[in-house]
XYZ file of C-alpha atoms in Angstrom:
616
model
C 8.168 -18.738 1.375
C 10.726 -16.627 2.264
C 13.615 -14.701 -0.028
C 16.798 -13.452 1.338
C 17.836 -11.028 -1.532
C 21.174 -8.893 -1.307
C 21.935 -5.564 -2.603
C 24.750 -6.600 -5.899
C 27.305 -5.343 -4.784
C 30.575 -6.578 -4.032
C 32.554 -5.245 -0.460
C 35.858 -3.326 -1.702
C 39.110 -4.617 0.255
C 40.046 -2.534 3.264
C 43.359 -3.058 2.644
C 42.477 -1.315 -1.068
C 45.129 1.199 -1.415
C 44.490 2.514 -5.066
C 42.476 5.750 -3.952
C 46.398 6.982 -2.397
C 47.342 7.421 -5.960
C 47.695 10.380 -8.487
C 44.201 11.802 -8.998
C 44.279 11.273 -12.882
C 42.939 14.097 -14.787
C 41.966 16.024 -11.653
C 42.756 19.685 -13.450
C 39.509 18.325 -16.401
C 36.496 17.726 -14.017
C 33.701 19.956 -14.380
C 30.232 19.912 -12.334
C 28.039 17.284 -13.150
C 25.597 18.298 -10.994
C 24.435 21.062 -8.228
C 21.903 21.938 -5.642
C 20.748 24.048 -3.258
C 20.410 22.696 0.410
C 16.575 22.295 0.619
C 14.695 24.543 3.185
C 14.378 22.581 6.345
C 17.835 20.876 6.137
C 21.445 21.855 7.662
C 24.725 21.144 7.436
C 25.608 19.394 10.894
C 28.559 17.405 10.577
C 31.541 15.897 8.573
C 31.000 12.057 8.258
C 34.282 9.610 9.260
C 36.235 9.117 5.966
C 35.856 5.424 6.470
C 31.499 5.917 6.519
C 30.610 3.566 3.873
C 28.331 4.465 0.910
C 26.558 2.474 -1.804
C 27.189 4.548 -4.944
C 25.395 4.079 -7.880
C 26.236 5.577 -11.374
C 23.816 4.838 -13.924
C 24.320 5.014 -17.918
C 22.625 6.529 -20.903
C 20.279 4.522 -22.364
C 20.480 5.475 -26.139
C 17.348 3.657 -26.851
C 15.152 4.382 -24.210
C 12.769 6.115 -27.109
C 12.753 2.977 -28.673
C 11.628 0.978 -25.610
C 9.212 4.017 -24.766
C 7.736 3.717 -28.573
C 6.719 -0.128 -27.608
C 5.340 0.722 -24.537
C 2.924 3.357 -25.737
C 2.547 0.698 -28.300
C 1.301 -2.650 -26.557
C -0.629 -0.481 -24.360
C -2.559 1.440 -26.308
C -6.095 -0.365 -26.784
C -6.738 0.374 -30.019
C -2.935 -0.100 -31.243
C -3.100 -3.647 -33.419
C -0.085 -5.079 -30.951
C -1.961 -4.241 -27.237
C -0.855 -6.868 -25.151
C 2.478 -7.835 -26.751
C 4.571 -6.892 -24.363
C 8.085 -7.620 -24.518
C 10.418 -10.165 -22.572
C 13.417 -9.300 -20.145
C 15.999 -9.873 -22.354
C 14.762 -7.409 -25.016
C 13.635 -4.567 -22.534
C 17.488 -5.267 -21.262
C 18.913 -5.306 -24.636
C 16.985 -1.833 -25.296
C 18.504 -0.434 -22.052
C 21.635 -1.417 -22.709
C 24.430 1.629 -22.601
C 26.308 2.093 -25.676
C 29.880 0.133 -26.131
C 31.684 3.490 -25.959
C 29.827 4.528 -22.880
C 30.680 1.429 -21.293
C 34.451 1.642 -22.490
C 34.465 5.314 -21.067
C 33.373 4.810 -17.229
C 35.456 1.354 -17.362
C 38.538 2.874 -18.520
C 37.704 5.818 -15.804
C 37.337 3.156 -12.861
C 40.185 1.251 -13.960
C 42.478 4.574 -13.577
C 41.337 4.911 -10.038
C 42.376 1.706 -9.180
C 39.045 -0.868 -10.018
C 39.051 -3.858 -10.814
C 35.916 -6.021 -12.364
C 35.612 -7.686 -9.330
C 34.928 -4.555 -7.332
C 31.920 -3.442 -9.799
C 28.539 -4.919 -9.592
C 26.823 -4.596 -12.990
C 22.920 -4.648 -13.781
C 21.827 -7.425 -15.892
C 21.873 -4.871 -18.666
C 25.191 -3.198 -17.810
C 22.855 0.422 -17.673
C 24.135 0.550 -13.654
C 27.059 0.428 -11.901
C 27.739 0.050 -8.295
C 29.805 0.265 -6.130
C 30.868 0.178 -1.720
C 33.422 2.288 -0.546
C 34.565 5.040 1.884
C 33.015 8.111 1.681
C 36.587 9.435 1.260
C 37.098 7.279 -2.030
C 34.230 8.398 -3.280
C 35.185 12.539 -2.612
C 38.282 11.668 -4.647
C 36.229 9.912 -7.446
C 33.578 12.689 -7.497
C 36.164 16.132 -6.317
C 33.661 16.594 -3.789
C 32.941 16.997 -0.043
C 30.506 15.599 1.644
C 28.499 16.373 4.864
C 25.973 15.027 7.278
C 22.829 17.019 6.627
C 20.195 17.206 9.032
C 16.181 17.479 8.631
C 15.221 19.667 11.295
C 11.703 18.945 11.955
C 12.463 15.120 11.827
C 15.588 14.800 13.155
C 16.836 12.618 9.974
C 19.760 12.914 8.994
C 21.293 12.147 5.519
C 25.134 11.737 4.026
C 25.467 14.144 0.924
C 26.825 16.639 -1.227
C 25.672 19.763 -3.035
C 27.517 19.152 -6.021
C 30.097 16.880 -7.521
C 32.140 16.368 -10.824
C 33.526 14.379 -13.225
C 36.019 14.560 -15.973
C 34.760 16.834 -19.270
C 35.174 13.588 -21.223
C 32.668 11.580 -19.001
C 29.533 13.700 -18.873
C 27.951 12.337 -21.857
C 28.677 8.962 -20.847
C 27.163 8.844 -16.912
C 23.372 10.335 -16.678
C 23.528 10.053 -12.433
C 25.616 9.277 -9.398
C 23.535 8.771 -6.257
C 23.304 9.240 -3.469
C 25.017 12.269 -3.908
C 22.350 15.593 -4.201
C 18.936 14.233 -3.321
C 17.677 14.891 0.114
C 14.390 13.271 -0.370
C 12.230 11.685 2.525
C 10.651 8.735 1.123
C 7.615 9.310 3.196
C 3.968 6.257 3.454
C 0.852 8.589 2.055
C -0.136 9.504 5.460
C -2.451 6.020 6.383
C -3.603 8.439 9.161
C -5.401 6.442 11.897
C -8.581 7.053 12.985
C -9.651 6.473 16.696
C -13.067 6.496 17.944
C -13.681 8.002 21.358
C -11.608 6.308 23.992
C -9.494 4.489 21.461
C -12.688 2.346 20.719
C -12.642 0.424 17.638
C -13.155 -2.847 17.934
C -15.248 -6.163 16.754
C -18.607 -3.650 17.262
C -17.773 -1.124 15.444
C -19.640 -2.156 11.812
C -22.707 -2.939 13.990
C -22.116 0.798 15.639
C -21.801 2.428 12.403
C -25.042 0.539 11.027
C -27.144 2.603 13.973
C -25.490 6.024 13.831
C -28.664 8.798 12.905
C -26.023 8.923 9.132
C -26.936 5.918 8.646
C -30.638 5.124 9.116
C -31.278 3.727 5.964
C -30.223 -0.153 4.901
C -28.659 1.112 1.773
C -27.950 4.024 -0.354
C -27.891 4.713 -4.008
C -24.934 6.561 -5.778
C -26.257 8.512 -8.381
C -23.272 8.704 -10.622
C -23.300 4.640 -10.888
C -26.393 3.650 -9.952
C -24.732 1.250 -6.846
C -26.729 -0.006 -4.098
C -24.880 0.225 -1.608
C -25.046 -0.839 2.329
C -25.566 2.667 4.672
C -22.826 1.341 6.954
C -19.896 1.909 4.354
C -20.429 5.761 4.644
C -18.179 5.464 7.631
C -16.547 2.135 7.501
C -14.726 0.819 4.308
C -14.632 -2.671 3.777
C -14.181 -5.190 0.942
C -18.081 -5.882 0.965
C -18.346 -1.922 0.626
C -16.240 -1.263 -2.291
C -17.181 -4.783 -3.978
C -20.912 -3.165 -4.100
C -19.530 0.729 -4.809
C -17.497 -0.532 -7.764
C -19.853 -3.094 -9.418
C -17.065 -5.811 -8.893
C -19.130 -9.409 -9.008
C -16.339 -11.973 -10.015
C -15.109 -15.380 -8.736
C -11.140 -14.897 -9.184
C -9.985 -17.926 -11.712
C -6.750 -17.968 -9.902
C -5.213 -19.804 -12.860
C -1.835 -18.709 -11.734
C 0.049 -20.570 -9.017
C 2.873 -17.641 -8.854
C 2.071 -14.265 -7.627
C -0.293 -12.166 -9.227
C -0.456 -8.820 -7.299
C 2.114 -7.347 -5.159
C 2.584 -4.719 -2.775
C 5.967 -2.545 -1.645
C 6.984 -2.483 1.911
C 9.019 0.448 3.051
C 10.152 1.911 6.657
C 10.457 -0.640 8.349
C 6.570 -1.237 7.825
C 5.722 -5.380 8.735
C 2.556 -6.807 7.398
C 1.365 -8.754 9.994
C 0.057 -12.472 9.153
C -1.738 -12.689 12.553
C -3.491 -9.524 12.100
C -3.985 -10.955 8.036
C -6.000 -13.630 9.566
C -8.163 -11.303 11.926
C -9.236 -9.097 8.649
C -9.904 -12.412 6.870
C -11.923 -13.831 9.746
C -14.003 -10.317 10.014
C -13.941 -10.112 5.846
C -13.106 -12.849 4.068
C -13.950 -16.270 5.819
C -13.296 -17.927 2.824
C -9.643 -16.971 2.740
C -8.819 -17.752 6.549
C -5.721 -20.191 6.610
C -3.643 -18.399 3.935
C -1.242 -16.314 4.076
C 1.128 -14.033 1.285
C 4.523 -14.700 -0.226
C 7.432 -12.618 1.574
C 10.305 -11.438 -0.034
C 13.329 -9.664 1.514
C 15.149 -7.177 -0.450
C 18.482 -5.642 0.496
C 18.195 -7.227 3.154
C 14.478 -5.959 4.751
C 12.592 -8.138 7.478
C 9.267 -8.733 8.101
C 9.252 -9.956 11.898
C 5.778 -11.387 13.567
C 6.140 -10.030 16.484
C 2.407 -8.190 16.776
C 3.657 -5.122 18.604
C 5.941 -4.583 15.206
C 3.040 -4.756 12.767
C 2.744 -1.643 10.505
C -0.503 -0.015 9.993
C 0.912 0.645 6.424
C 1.582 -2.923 5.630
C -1.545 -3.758 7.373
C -3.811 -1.290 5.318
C -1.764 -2.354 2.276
C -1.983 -6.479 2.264
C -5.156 -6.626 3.727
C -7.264 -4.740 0.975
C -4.982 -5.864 -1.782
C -4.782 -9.291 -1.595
C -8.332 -9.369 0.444
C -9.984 -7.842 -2.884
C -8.011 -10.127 -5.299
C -8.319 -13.242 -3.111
C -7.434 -16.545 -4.355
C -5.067 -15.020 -6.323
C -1.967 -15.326 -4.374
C 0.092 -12.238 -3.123
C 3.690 -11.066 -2.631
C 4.624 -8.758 0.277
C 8.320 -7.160 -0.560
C 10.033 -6.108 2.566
C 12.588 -3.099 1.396
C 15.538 -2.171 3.883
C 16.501 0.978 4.540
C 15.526 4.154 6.120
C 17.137 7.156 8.014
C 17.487 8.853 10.791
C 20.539 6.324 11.029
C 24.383 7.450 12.555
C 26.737 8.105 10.110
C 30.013 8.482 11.912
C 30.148 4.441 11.507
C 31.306 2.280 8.676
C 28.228 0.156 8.152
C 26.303 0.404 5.390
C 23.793 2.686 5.861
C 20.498 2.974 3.313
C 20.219 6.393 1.107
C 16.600 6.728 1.418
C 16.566 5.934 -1.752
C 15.248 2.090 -1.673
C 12.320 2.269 -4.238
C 15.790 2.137 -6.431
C 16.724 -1.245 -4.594
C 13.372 -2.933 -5.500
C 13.477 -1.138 -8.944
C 17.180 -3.223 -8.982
C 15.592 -6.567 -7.638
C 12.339 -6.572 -9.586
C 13.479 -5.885 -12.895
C 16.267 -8.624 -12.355
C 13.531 -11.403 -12.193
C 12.067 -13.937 -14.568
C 8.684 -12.535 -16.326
C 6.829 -14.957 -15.091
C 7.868 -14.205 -11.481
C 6.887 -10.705 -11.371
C 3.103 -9.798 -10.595
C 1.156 -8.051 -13.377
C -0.467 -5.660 -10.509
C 1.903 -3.948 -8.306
C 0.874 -0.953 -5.595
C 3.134 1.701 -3.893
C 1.969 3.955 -1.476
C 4.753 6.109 -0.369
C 6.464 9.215 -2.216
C 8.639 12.075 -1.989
C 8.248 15.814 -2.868
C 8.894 16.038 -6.318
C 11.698 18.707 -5.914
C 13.945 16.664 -3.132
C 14.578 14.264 -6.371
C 17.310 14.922 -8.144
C 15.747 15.606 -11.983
C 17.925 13.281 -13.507
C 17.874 10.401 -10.669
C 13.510 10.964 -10.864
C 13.817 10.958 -14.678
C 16.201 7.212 -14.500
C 14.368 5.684 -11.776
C 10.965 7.248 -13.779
C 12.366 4.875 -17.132
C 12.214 1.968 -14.893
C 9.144 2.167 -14.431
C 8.468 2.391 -17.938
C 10.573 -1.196 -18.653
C 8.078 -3.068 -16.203
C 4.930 -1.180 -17.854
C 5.949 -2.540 -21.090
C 6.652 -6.455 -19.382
C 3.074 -5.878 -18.722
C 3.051 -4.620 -15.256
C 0.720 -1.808 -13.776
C 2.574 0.093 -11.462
C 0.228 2.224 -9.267
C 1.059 4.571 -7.153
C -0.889 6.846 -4.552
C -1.274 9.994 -5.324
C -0.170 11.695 -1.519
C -2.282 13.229 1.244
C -1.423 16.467 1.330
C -3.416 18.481 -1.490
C -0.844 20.453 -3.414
C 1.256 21.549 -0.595
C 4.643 20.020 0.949
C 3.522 17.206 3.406
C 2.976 19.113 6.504
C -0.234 18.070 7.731
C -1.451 21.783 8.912
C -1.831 23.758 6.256
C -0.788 26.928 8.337
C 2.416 25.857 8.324
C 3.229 24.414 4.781
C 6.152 25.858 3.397
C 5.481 25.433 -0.353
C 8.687 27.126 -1.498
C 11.457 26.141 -4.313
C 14.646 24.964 -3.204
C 16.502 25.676 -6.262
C 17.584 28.955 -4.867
C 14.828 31.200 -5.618
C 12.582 30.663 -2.949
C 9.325 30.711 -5.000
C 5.879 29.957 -3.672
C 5.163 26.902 -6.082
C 2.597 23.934 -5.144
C 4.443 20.990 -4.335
C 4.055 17.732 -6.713
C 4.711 14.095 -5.719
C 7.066 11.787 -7.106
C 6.724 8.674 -8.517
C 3.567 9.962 -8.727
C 4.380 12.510 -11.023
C 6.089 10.348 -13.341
C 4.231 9.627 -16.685
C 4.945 6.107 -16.513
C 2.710 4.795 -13.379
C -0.449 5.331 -12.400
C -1.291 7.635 -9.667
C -4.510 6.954 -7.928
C -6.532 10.113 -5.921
C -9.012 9.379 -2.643
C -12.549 9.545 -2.287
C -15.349 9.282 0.418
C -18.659 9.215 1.046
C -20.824 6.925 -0.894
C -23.952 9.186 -1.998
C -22.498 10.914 -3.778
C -18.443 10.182 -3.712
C -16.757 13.198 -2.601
C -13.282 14.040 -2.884
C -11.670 13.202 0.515
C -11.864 15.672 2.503
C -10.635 14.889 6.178
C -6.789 14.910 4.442
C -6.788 16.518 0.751
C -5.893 14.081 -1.820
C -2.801 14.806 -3.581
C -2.908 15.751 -7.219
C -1.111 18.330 -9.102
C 1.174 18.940 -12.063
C 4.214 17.647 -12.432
C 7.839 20.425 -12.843
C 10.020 17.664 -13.854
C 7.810 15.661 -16.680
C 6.017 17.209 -19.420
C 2.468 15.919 -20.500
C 2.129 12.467 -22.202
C -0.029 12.436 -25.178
C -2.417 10.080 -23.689
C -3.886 12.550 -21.165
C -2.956 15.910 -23.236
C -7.461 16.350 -24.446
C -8.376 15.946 -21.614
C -5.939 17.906 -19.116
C -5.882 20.939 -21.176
C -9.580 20.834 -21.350
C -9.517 21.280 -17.797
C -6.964 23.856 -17.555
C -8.635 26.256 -20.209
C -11.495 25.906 -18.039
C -10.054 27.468 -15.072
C -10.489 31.274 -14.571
C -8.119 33.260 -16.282
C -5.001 33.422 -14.098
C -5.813 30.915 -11.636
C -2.787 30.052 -9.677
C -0.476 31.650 -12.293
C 3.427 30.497 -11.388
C 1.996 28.418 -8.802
C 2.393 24.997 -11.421
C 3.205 23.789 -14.554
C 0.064 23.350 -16.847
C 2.007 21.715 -19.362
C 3.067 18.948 -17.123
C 2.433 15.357 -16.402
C -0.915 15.791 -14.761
C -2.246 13.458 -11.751
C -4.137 11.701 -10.304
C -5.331 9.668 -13.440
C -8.112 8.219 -11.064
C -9.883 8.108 -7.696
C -10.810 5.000 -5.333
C -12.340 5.121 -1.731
C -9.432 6.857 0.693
C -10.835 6.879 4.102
C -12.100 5.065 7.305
C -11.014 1.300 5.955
C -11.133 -1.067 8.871
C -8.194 -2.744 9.361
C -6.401 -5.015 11.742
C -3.251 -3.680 13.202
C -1.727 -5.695 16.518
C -4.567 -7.542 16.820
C -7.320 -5.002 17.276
C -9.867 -3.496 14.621
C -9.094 0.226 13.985
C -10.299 2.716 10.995
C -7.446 4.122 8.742
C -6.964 6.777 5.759
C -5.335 8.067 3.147
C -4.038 7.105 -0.806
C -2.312 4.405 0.650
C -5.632 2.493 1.184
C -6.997 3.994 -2.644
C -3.869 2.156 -4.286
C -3.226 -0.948 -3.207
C -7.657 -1.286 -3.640
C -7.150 -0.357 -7.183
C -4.386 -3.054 -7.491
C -7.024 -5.374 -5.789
C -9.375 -4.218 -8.970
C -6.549 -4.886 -11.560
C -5.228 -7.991 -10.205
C -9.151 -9.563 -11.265
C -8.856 -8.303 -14.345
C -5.690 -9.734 -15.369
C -6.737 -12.989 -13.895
C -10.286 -12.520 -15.592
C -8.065 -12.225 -18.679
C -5.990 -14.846 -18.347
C -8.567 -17.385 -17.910
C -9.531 -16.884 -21.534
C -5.251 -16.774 -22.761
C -5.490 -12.939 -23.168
C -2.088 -10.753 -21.495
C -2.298 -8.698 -18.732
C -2.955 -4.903 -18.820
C 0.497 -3.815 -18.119
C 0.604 0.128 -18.296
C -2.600 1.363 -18.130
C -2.751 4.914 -18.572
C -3.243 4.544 -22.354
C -6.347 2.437 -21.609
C -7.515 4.934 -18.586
C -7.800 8.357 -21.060
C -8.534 6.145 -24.328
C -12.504 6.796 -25.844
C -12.661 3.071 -25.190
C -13.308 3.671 -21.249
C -15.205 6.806 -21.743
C -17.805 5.237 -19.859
C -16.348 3.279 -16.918
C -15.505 6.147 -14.468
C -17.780 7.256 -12.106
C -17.140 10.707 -12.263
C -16.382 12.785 -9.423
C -17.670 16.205 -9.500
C -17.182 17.592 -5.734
C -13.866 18.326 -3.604
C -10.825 20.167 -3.355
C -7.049 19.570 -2.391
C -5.933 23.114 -0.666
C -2.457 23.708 0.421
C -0.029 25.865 -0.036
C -2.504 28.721 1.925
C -4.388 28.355 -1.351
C -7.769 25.915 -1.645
C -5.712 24.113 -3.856
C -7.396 22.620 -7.225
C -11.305 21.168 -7.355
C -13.000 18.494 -8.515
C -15.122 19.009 -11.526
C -16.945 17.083 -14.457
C -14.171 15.235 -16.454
C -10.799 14.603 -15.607
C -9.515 16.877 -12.352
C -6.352 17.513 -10.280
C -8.155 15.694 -7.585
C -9.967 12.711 -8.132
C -8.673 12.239 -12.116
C -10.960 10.681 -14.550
C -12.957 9.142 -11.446
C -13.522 6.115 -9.860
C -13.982 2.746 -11.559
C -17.011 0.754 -12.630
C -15.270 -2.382 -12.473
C -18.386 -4.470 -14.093
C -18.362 -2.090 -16.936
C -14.274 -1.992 -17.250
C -13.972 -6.205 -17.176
C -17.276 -6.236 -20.438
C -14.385 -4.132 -21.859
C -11.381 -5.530 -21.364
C -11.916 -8.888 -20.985
């Protein structure tokens, strides 16, 4: 089943002469918002006035507490409503700008020249967007902008430093993007592995089985007491984690819409032909089916093999592998730089978690699976505060729908993303030039859960071959659910550990740890080994997705945020805790693992048997 889903928006005229006039009020704006150029980007060029851009303005939600009081509300386990989640229409009616901000920005538009049919609204009126020239939107905004370019990558990104608005507007618009962020929405590494010769193929699982590691049939993890087969200490597979997280249940599938889903960014194509190979290797049982694709803003998901995305593979065949019968959606997501901006065409901000933010929250309840996994993120800093904080409270309106939104937690420790730790540049760009570790967003954000990487089975180790990224967040202070048993970990650190380097008052993550390394996967048709939080998150959702059918079967809600449930004395006993790793970076060996919750691996790793006598 395919989706063709545009980005709402509505193509201004080119014969639109209204920016020409009178710049009303152009002696009242005042900055809305400034940055510093980040380290590692340039001004190269001017852009061609007529370069089109998608500009979004978004509106204060007065009564976002409100909707942020429910959520902690039907998702707290020992709250009397857990699991009352609320519909669309209230989450949109809670969202909803007030009349005079709405009256404000319309009576603004209109004086440059707008009519309604130029505006595309969100169902809930808190957006507003609009196409035009990138000269337009200098006059709206009494900016400039220029063609910034990423010098390591190449990319190269349409923005401004700063822009304005009238004095009378600011308490009426929260954020105009794209205009300051220069983040690179970037997968959590899903570094491939290789054996010698570029040997991984059909004989590898028998290989690993007679490696001198891996003498014995099985090993024992002493944290959890699993039996486990000797081969999954070097090769990940559904078998491995079924027996490492005590997962022994025959999905209901009592839904016939889909249940889990998984974000596609990039330009990253989940492959079904290379689907079927994992399922013929993995699940026999499952051969013959296939995932739901949806486009959004326009994103493709060709079968060509030579075009199928380790990412996507990693990321469809775990989730929907683990979860199998319960059916999947694969969301394709347009957009990504380097692209050339001295043309008209409209040209993706890098921004396009915000377009499936836009698409998702505009469908049914019933068509939006209770168990969603992201594995891609940028460095905390390249967000604009108030875009990560707006994009952050949508997050928060599908947590209290009752969806879990998981994220990965990163691969690079607490440092910037540069995979040689000599060379990470861990420094502030708000002028300053501090030395600061380097959180991850979404990650960060209080409303999602971010999910660490492990290895090994006996014990499980922090993953070591890339550090798992884990940290505290600058922008988002510490929810209340997590506060015990954060701070209990900070006061435990030696006086003056890291001091400056991070915020110990903010949101804290991981919140926990699943497998992150050597997962066999199928990518163009031959079996290869993969890593990173982008295999630890979608194999959580794989976890979740059982639960919520588990629960379902027996006319109980799904989970929805589960963060509340994670740190609550109701779980105390369900994650395998991990007690050995680090996540350097930043020159620094970063934070460790230790008993209890940690910067690394979180709370742990799950004990799925013990989690479903729980919660189901």
């Amino acid at each position: 089943m395919r989706l063709s889903v545009g980005l709402l928006v509505v193509a201004l005229s080119s014969s639109f002469n209204a920016f020409a006039l009178a710049d009303p009020g152009r002696g009242r704006f005042h900055v809305k918002e400034a940055v510093h150029v980040p380290r590692g980007w340039v001004e190269h060029a001017k852009p061609a006035p007529d370069h089109t851009i998608v500009l979004r303005i978004g509106l204060p939600q007065p009564n976002f507490p409100v909707l942020e009081k429910h959520l902690y509300e039907v998702s707290d386990p020992e709250h009397g409503r857990y699991g009352d989640h609320l519909s669309k229409e209230e989450v949109e009616d809670l969202v909803r700008p007030h009349p005079d901000s709405l009256e404000a920005v319309n009576k603004w538009l209109v004086s440059h020249g707008f009519e309604e049919t130029d505006i595309a609204r969100s169902p809930a009126q808190d957006w507003i967007t609009l196409r035009l020239p990138v000269v337009a939107v200098e006059k709206l905004l009494d900016t400039k902008y220029s063609v910034y370019k990423h010098i390591d990558s190449g990319d190269t990104l349409v923005r401004t430093t700063s822009y304005s608005l009238p004095a009378e507007l600011h308490d009426h618009i929260d954020v105009i993007q794209p205009t300051t962020m220069f983040g690179r929405l970037k997968s959590a590494r899903s570094t491939l592995l290789f054996n010698d010769n570029d040997e991984d193929d059909t004989v590898a699982l028998s290989k690993a089985k007679t490696t001198a590691d891996n003498i014995a049939a099985t090993l024992t993890n002493q944290v959890s007491g699993a039996v486990v087969d000797a081969s999954c200490n070097r090769t990940i597979t559904i078998k491995c984690l079924q027996q490492l997280y005590n997962v022994n249940y025959t999905p209901q599938n009592v839904s016939t819409t889909p249940q889990i889903g998984i974000t596609g960014y990039l330009e990253q194509f989940a492959n079904v032909q290379d689907l079927t190979s994992f399922y013929t290797e993995q699940k026999p049982e499952a051969v013959g089916t296939s995932f739901t694709y949806v486009s959004v803003n326009g994103g493709e998901n060709p079968q060509n093999l030579s075009q199928s995305g380790a990412e996507a593979a990693l990321d469809v065949q775990f989730a929907f592998g683990l979860a199998y019968p319960i059916p999947g959606v694969f969301w394709s997501t347009a957009g990504r730089p380097p692209f050339k901006p001295d043309t008209s065409t409209p040209t993706n901000t890098n921004e396009p978690y915000a377009d499936w933010l836009d698409y998702v929250l505009s469908q049914k309840d019933a068509d939006i699976p209770k168990s969603i996994s992201t594995s891609y993120g940028d460095d905390e800093q390249t967000v604009p505060r108030s875009y990560a904080i707006r994009t952050c409270n949508q997050f928060a309106q599908l947590g209290v729908r009752g969806v879990s939104v998981i994220f990965s937690s990163g691969d690079w420790g607490v440092g910037d993303g540069n995979p040689d730790p000599a060379t990470q540049e861990c420094i502030t760009n708000d002028g300053t030039n501090r030395t600061r570790f380097i959180p991850v967003y979404p990650a960060s954000c209080p409303f999602v859960t971010a999910i660490g990487g492990t290895e090994n089975i006996a014990p499980e180790v922090a993953v070591s071959r890339f550090p798992s990224g884990g940290g505290f967040s600058d922008y988002f202070p510490q929810p209340l659910y997590q506060l015990v048993d954060v701070q209990k970990y900070v006061a435990a650190l030696p006086k003056g550990t890291y001091k400056n380097l991070y915020n110990p008052l903010g949101r804290a993550f991981p919140d926990v740890s699943t497998q992150g390394d050597r997962y066999r996967i199928w990518l163009r048709g031959i079996a290869r080994s993969i890593g990173g939080t982008s295999a630890s998150s979608p194999a959580f959702a794989g976890l979740i997705a059982l639960l919520n059918d588990a629960r379902a079967a027996k006319g109980k809600k799904s989970l929805g945020f589960l963060n509340p449930l994670i740190y609550s004395a109701k779980t105390r006993g369900v994650w395998n805790d991990v007690t050995v790793g680090k996540n350097p970076g930043c020159g620094t060996q970063g934070f460790n693992a230790t008993k209890g919750w940690d910067p690394v691996t979180g709370l742990g790793t799950p004990n799925f048997g013990k989690l479903f006598d729980i919660v189901v």
